Coordinates of C-alpha atoms in Angstrom, one line a residue:
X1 CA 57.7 125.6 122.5
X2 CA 56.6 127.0 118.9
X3 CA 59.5 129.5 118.8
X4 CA 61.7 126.1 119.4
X5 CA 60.5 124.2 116.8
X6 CA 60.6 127.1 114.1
X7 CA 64.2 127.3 115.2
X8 CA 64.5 123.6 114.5
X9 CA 62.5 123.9 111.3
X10 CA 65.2 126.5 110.3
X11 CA 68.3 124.5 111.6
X12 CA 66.4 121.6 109.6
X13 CA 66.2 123.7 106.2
X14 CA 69.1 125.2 106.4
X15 CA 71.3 121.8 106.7
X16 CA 69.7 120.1 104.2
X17 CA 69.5 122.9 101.8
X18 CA 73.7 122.9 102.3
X19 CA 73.5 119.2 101.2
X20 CA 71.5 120.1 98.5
X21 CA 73.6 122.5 97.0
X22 CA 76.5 120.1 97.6
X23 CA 74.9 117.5 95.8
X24 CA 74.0 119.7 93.2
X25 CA 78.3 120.0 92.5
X26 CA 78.5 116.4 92.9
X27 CA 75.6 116.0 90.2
X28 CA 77.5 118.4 87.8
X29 CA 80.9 115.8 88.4
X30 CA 79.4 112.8 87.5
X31 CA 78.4 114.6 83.9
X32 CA 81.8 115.8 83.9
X33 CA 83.1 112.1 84.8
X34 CA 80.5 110.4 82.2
X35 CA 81.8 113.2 79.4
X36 CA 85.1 112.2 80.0
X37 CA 84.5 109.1 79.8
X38 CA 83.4 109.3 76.6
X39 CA 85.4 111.8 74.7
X40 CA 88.1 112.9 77.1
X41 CA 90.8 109.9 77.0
X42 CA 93.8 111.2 76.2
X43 CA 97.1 109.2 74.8
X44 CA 100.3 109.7 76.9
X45 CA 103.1 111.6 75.5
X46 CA 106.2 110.0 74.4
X47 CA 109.3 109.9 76.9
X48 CA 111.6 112.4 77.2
X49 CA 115.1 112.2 75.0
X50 CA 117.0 113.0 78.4
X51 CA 115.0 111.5 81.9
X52 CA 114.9 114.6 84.4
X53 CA 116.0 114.1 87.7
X54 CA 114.0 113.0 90.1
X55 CA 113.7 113.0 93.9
X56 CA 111.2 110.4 95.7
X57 CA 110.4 111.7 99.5
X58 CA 109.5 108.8 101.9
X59 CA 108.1 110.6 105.1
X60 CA 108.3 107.9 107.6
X61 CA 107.0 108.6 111.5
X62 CA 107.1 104.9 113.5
X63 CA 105.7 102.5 110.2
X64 CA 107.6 99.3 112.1
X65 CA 104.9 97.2 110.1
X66 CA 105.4 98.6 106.5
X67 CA 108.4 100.4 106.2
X68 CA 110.6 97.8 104.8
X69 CA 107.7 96.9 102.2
X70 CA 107.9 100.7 101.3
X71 CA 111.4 100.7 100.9
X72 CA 111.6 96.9 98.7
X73 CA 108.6 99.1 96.4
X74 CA 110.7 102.1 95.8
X75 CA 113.8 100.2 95.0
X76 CA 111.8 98.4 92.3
X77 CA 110.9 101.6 90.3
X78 CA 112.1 101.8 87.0
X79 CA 114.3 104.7 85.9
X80 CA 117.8 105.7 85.5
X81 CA 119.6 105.2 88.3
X82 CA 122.0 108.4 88.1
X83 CA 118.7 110.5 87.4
X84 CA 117.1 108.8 91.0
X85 CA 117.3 110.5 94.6
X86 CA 115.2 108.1 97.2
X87 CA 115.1 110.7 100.6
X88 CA 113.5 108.5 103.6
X89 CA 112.6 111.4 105.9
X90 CA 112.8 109.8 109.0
X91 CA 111.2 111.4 112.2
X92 CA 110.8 107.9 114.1
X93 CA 111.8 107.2 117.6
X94 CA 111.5 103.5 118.0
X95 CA 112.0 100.2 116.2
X96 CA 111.3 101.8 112.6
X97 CA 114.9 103.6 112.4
X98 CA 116.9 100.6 112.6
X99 CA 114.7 98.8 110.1
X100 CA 115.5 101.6 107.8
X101 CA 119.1 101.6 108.4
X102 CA 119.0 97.4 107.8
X103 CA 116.7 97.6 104.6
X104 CA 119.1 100.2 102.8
X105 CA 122.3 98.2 103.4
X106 CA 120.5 96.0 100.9
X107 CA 120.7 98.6 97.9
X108 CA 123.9 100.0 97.8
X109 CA 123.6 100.8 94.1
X110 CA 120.6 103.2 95.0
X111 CA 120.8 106.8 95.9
X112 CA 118.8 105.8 99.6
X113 CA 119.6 108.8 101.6
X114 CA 118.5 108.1 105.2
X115 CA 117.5 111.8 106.8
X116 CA 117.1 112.1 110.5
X117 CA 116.1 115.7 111.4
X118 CA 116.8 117.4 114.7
X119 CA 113.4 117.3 115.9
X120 CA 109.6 116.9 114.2
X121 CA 109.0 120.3 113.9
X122 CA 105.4 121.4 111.4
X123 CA 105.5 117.1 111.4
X124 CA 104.4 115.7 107.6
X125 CA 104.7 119.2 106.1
X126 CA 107.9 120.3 107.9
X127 CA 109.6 116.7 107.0
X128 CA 108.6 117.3 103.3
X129 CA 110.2 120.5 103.5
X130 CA 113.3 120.0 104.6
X131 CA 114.1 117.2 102.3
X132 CA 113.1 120.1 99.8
X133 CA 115.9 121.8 101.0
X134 CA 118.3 118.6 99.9
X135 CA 117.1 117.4 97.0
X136 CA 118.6 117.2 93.5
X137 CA 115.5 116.2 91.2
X138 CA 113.7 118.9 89.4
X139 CA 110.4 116.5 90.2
X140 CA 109.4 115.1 93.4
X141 CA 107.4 112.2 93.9
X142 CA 105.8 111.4 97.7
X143 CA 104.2 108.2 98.9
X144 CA 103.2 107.5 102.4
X145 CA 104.8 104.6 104.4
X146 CA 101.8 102.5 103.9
X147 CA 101.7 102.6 99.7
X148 CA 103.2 100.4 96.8
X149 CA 104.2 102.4 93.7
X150 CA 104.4 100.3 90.6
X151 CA 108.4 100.0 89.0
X152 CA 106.8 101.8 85.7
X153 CA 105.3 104.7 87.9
X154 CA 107.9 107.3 86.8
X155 CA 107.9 106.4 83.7
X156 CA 103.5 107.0 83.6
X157 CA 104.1 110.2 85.2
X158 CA 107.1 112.3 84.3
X159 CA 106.6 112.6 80.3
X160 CA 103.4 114.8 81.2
X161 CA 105.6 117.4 82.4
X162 CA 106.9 118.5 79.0
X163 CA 104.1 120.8 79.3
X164 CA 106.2 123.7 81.5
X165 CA 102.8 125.3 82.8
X166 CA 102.2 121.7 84.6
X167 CA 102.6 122.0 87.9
X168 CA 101.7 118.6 89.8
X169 CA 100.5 115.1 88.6
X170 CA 99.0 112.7 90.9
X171 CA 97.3 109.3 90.4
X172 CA 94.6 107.2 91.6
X173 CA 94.7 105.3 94.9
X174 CA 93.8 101.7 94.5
X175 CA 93.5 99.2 97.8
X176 CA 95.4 96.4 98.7
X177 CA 93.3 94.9 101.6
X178 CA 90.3 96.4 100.2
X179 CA 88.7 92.5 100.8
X180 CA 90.0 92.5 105.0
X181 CA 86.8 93.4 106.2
X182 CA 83.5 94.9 105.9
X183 CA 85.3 98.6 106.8
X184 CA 87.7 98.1 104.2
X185 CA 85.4 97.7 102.1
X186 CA 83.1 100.5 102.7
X187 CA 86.2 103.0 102.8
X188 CA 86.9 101.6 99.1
X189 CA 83.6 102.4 98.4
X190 CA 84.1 106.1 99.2
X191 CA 87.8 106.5 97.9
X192 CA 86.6 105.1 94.7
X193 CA 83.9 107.8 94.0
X194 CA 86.5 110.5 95.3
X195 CA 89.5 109.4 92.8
X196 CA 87.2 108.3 89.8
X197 CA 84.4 111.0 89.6
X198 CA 85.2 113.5 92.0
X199 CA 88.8 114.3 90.8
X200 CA 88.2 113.2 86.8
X201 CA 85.4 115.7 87.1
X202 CA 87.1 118.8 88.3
X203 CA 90.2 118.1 86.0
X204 CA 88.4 117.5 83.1
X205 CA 86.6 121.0 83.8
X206 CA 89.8 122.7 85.0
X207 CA 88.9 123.3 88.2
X208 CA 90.6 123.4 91.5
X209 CA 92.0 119.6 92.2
X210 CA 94.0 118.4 95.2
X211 CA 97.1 116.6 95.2
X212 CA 96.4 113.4 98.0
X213 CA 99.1 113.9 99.8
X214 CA 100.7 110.6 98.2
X215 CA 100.7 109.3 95.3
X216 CA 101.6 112.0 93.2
X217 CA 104.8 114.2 92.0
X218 CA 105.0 117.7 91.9
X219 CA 107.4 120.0 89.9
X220 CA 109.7 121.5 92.4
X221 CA 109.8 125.1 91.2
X222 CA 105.7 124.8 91.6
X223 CA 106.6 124.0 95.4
X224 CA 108.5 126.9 95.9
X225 CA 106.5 129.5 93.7
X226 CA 103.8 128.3 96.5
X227 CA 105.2 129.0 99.5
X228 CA 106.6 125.8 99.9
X229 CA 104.9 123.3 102.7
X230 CA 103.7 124.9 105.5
X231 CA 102.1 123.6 108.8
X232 CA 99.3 125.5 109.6
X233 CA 96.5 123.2 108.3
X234 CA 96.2 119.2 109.3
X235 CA 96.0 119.2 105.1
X236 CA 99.3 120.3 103.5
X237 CA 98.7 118.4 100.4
X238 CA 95.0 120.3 100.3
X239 CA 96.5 123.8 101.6
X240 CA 99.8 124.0 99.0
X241 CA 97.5 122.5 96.2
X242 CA 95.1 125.5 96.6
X243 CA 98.1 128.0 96.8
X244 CA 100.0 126.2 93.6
X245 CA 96.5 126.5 91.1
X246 CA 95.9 130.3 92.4
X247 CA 99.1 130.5 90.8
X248 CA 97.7 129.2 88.2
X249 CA 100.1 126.2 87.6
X250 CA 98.0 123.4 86.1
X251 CA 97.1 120.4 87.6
X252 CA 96.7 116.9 85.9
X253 CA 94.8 113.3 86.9
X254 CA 96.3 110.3 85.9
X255 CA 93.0 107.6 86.9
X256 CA 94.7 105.1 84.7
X257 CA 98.2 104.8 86.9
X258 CA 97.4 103.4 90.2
X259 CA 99.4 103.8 93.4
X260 CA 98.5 101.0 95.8
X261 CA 97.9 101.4 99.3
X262 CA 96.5 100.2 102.8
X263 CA 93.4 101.1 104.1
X264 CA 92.9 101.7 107.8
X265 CA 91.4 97.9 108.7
X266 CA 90.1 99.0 112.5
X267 CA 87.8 102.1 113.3
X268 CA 89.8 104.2 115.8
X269 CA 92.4 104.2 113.0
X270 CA 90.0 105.6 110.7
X271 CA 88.6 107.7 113.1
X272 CA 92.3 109.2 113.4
X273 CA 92.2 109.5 109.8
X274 CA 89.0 111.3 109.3
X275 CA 89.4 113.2 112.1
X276 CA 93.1 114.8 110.3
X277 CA 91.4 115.2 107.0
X278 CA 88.2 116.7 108.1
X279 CA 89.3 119.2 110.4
X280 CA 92.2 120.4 108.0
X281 CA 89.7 120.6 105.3
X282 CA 88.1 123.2 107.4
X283 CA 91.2 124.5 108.1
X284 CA 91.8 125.0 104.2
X285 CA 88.5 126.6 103.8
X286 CA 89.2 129.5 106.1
X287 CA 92.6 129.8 105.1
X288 CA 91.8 129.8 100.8
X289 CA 87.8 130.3 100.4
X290 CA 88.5 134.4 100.2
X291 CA 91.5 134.0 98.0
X292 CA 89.6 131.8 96.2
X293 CA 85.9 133.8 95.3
X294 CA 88.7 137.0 95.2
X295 CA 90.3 135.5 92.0
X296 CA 89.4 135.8 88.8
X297 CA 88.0 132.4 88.0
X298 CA 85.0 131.4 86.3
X299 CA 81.9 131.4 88.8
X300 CA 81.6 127.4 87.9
X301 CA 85.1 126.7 88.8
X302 CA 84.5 129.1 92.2
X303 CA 81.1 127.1 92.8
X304 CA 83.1 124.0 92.5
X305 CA 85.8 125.0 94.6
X306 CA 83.7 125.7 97.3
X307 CA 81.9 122.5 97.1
X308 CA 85.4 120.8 97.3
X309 CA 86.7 122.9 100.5
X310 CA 83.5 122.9 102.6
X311 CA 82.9 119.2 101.8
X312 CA 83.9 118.0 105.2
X313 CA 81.1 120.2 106.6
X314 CA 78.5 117.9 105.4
X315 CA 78.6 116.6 108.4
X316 CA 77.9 119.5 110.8
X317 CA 75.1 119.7 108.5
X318 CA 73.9 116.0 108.8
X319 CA 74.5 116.4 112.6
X320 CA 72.6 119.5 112.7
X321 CA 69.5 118.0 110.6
X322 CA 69.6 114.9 112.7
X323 CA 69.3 116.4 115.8
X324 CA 66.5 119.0 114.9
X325 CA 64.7 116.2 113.6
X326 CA 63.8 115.0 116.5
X327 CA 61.8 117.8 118.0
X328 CA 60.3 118.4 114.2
X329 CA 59.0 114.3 114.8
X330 CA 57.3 115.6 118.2
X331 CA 55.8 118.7 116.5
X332 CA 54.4 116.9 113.8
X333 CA 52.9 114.0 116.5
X334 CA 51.2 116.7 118.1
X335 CA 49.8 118.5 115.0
X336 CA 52.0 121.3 115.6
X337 CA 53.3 121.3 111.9
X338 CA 51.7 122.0 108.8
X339 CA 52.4 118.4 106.3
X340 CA 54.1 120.9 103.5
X341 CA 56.9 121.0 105.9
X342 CA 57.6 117.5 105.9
X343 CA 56.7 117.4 101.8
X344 CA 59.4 119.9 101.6
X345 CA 62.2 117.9 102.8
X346 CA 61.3 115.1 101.1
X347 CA 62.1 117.2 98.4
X348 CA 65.8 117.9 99.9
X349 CA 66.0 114.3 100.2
X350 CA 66.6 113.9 96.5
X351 CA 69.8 115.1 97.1
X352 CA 71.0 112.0 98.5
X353 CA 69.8 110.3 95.3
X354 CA 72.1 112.4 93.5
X355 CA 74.9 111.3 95.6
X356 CA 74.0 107.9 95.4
X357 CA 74.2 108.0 92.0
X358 CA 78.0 109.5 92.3
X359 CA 78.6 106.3 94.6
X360 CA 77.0 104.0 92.1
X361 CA 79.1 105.4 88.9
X362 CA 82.4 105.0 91.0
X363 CA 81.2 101.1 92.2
X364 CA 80.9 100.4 88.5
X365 CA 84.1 100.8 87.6
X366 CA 85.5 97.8 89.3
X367 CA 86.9 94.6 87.9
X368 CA 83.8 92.2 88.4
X369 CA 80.8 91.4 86.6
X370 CA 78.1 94.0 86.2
X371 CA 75.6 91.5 88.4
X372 CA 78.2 91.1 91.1
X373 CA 78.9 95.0 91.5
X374 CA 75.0 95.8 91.3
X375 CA 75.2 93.0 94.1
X376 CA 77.9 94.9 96.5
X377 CA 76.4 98.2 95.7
X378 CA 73.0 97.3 96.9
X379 CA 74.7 95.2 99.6
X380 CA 77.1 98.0 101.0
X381 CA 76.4 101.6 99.9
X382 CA 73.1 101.7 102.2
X383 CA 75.7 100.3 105.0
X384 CA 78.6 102.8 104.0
X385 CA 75.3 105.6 103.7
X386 CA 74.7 104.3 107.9
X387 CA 77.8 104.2 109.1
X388 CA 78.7 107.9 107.3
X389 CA 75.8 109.1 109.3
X390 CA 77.5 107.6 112.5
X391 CA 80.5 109.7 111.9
X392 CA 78.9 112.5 111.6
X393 CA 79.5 114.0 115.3
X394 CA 83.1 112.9 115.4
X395 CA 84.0 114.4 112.3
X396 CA 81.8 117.6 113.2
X397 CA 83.8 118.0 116.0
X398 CA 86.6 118.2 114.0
X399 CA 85.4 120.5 111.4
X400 CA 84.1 123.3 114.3
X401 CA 87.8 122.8 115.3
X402 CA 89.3 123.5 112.2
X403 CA 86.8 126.4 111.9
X404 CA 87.4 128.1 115.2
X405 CA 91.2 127.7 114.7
X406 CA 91.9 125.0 117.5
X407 CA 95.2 123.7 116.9
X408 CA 95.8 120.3 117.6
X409 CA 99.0 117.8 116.7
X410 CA 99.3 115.8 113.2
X411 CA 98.2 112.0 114.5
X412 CA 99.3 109.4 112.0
X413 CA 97.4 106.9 111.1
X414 CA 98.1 103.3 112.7
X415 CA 99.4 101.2 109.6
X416 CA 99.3 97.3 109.7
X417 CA 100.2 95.5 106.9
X418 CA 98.0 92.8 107.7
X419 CA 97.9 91.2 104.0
X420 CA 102.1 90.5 104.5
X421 CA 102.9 90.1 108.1
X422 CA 100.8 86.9 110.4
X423 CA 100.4 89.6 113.5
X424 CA 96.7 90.5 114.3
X425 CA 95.3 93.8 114.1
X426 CA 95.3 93.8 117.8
X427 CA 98.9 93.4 118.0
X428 CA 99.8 96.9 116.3
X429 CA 101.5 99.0 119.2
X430 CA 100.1 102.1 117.7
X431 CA 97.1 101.9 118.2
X432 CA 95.4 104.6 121.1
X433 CA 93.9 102.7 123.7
X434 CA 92.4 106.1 125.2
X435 CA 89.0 106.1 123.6
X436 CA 87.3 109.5 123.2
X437 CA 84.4 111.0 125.0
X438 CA 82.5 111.1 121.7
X439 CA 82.7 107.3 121.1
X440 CA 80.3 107.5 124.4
X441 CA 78.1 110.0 123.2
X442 CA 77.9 108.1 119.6
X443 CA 76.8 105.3 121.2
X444 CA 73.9 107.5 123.3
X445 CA 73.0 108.9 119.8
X446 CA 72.4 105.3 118.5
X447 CA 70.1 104.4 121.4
X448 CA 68.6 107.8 120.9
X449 CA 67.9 107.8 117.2
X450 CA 66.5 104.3 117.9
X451 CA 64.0 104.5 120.4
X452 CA 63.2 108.1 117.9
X453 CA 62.3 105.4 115.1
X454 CA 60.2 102.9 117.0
X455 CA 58.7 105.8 118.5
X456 CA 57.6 107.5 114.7
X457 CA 56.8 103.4 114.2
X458 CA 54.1 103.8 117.5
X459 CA 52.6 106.9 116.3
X460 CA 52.2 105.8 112.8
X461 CA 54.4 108.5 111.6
X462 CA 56.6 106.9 108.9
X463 CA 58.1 110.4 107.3
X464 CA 61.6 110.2 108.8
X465 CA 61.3 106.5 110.3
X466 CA 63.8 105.5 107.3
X467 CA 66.4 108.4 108.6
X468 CA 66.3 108.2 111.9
X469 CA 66.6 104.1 111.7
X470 CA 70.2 104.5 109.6
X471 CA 71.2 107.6 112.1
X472 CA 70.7 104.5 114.8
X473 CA 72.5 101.9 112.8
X474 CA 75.0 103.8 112.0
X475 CA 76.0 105.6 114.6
X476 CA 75.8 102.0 116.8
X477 CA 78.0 100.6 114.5
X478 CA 80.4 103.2 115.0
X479 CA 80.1 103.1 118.7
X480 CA 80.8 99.2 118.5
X481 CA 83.5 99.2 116.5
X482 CA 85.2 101.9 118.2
X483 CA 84.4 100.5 121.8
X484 CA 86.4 97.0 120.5
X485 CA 89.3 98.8 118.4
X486 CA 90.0 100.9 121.7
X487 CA 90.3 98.4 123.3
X488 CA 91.9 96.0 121.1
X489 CA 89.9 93.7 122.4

């Protein structure tokens, strides 16, 4: 039994130190983000004499629900007509085709090319890639089915490229049903500290960035100086960003041009997202991380490019602490532990200050009053902090996957449109009703982590009582809300 819980005290160290070092990057972003803040603005360069041609890829897989707002959007942007290439990459096989095929009739003065290839092969990637092949436009701009760009969204984003070296510009993601729900909310909550402070404080620094995957427009040559798309990660936006900036092209955040989108309003469509973006983060890891410490960087920019690709494994590491927890609680019931082990990760704990602190910045920088956002933040972040915690064994399963090289299909996530259309969430026909084996075991963590706390509570051991009582909130609250999105019910 000692040997066990000196292996547990290890796991224990080790996972939080891994969180520690990670919040010690996100610590250094937020002092990038604040510096920036202050002295970085930067005024946008005049337009060019001549508008470049540019080619806007739609990659659309069965988006019945939003692919007609997508298309009304894009029609709406403001540039030269002759200069304008609108590709709808079109892999659907139901409903979605036709709507397509209807919505363009109504802008025959648009260059809408309506692209059917013969099958899905690489899926997001390979779609993007093929268009390549067709375009005209010396830029190309993507946006998912479920996003909004703004008419004057060319006209933010092209003039930056009259720097040659520029290689890819993308903006910041804003929400359109951000108020649907409390899970709306809490997903705003993360994608706001991601595209404020995250990505302002690695561009500002010149370190590795990451083009979204929407949102953004990339020069073409900087494409195919890459290697072009490719499908071997679940992240091709992550994967060919990483291969451009080894490059060296240069990357640029625009946080001032926004590019509204959904967010996924039910938790088995956020678990389908998270699952794709986790597990081909890990994917990205083993494919750049050698490349990456290899080049000839700075050792800042490597540190923070290793924070950025091994972020997903936060949770493998919250998994791993939580678990080894448990037996550490036992051990320390029975006086099998010396207290400085205990002092010692209350020390580690002040990493989650610092990323709270990331969260808070990002909450900040809203449009309400400073009493109403200090309001949400105290209201939601120790709610978002649980129900994080709950992922942790979904997501962890798809970072060992992405690690060990298990290949698995590109899953779309479910869009709705439920801000436009009168249909209920329940209603969307993409939804999985087949509800994972790890929704099961979330829930048996929950009632684990909880009858763990009022244990500690019984014992009058209080030193991870406030831990293990989120681990059981949150991973309940994912359980729940997985058990009724499954089943739509």
């Amino acid at each position: 039994m000692k040997f066990i819980l000196i292996v547990c005290v290890v796991v224990y160290a080790l996972a939080m130190l891994f969180i520690l070092l990670y919040s010690v990057a996100q610590a250094h972003l937020l002092y990038r983000f604040r510096r920036f803040r202050r002295h970085g603005r930067r005024e946008a360069p005049p337009a060019p004499e001549v508008w470049p041609a540019v080619t806007v890829q739609l990659p659309v897989y069965n988006e019945k629900y939003v692919v007609e707002r997508l298309i009304d959007s894009v029609a709406k942007l403001n540039y030269p007509s002759d200069k304008l290439e609108i590709q709808l990459l079109d892999d659907s096989d139901d409903k979605t085709t036709e709507l397509i095929r209807g919505k363009t009739r109504q802008y025959p003065h648009l260059n809408l090319q309506h692209i059917r290839r013969p099958d899905r092969t690489g899926f997001k990637a390979g779609a993007l890639k093929y268009g390549l092949a067709l375009a005209q436009g010396e830029f190309i701009a993507i946006f998912d089915a479920d996003f909004t760009p703004q008419p004057d969204f060319l006209q933010k984003t092209i003039p930056y490229f009259a720097n040659p070296k520029l290689g890819m510009v993308q903006t910041r993601w804003t929400h359109l049903n951000k108020e649907y729900s409390i899970l709306t909310r809490l997903q705003a909550l993360a994608l706001d500290a991601h595209f404020f402070v995250e990505q302002v404080g690695r561009n500002s620094q010149q370190a590795f960035i990451n083009f979204n995957g929407t949102g953004g427009v990339w020069r073409k040559t900087t494409i195919l100086d890459a290697g072009n798309w490719q499908d071997d990660t679940l992240t091709e936006d992550l994967d060919l960003s990483y291969r451009a900036q080894l490059k060296d092209w240069q990357f640029l955040y625009l946080p001032e041009v926004e590019s509204p989108a959904e967010l996924p309003p039910v938790m088995s469509a956020l678990k389908s997202q998270q699952f794709r973006w986790t597990k081909g983060g890990a994917e990205s890891a083993v494919k750049h991380l050698g490349a990456v410490l290899r080049s000839p960087k700075s050792l800042q920019t490597k540190y923070h490019a290793l924070a950025h690709l091994l972020n997903s494994s936060v949770f493998v590491a919250v998994l791993l602490a939580s678990l080894a927890s448990v037996p550490l609680l036992w051990g320390k019931v029975n006086s099998l532990l010396p207290e400085v082990v205990f002092r010692a990760g209350a020390v580690m704990l002040l990493s989650f200050l610092v990323i709270s602190l990331v969260y808070f910045q990002a909450n900040f920088l809203g449009k309400s009053t400073n009493i109403n956002r200090v309001r949400g933040f105290l209201l939601y972040y120790p709610l978002f902090l649980a129900v994080s915690m709950g992922m942790a064994l979904h997501n962890a399963v798809a970072v060992w996957e992405g690690w060990t090289g298990r290949k698995s299909a590109f899953i779309r996530t479910p869009k709705f449109n439920l801000e436009g259309r009168q249909h209920k969430w329940q209603q969307n026909l993409y939804l999985s009703l087949k509800m994972p084996v790890t929704t099961y075991l979330e829930g048996g963590l929950g009632l684990l982590f909880l009858v763990v706390a009022a244990w500690g509570v019984a014992e009058a051991e209080y030193n991870l009582l406030i831990f293990h009582s989120m681990l059981a909130l949150g991973y309940l609250l994912v359980f729940y809300h997985s058990f009724v999105s499954y089943r739509k019910t």
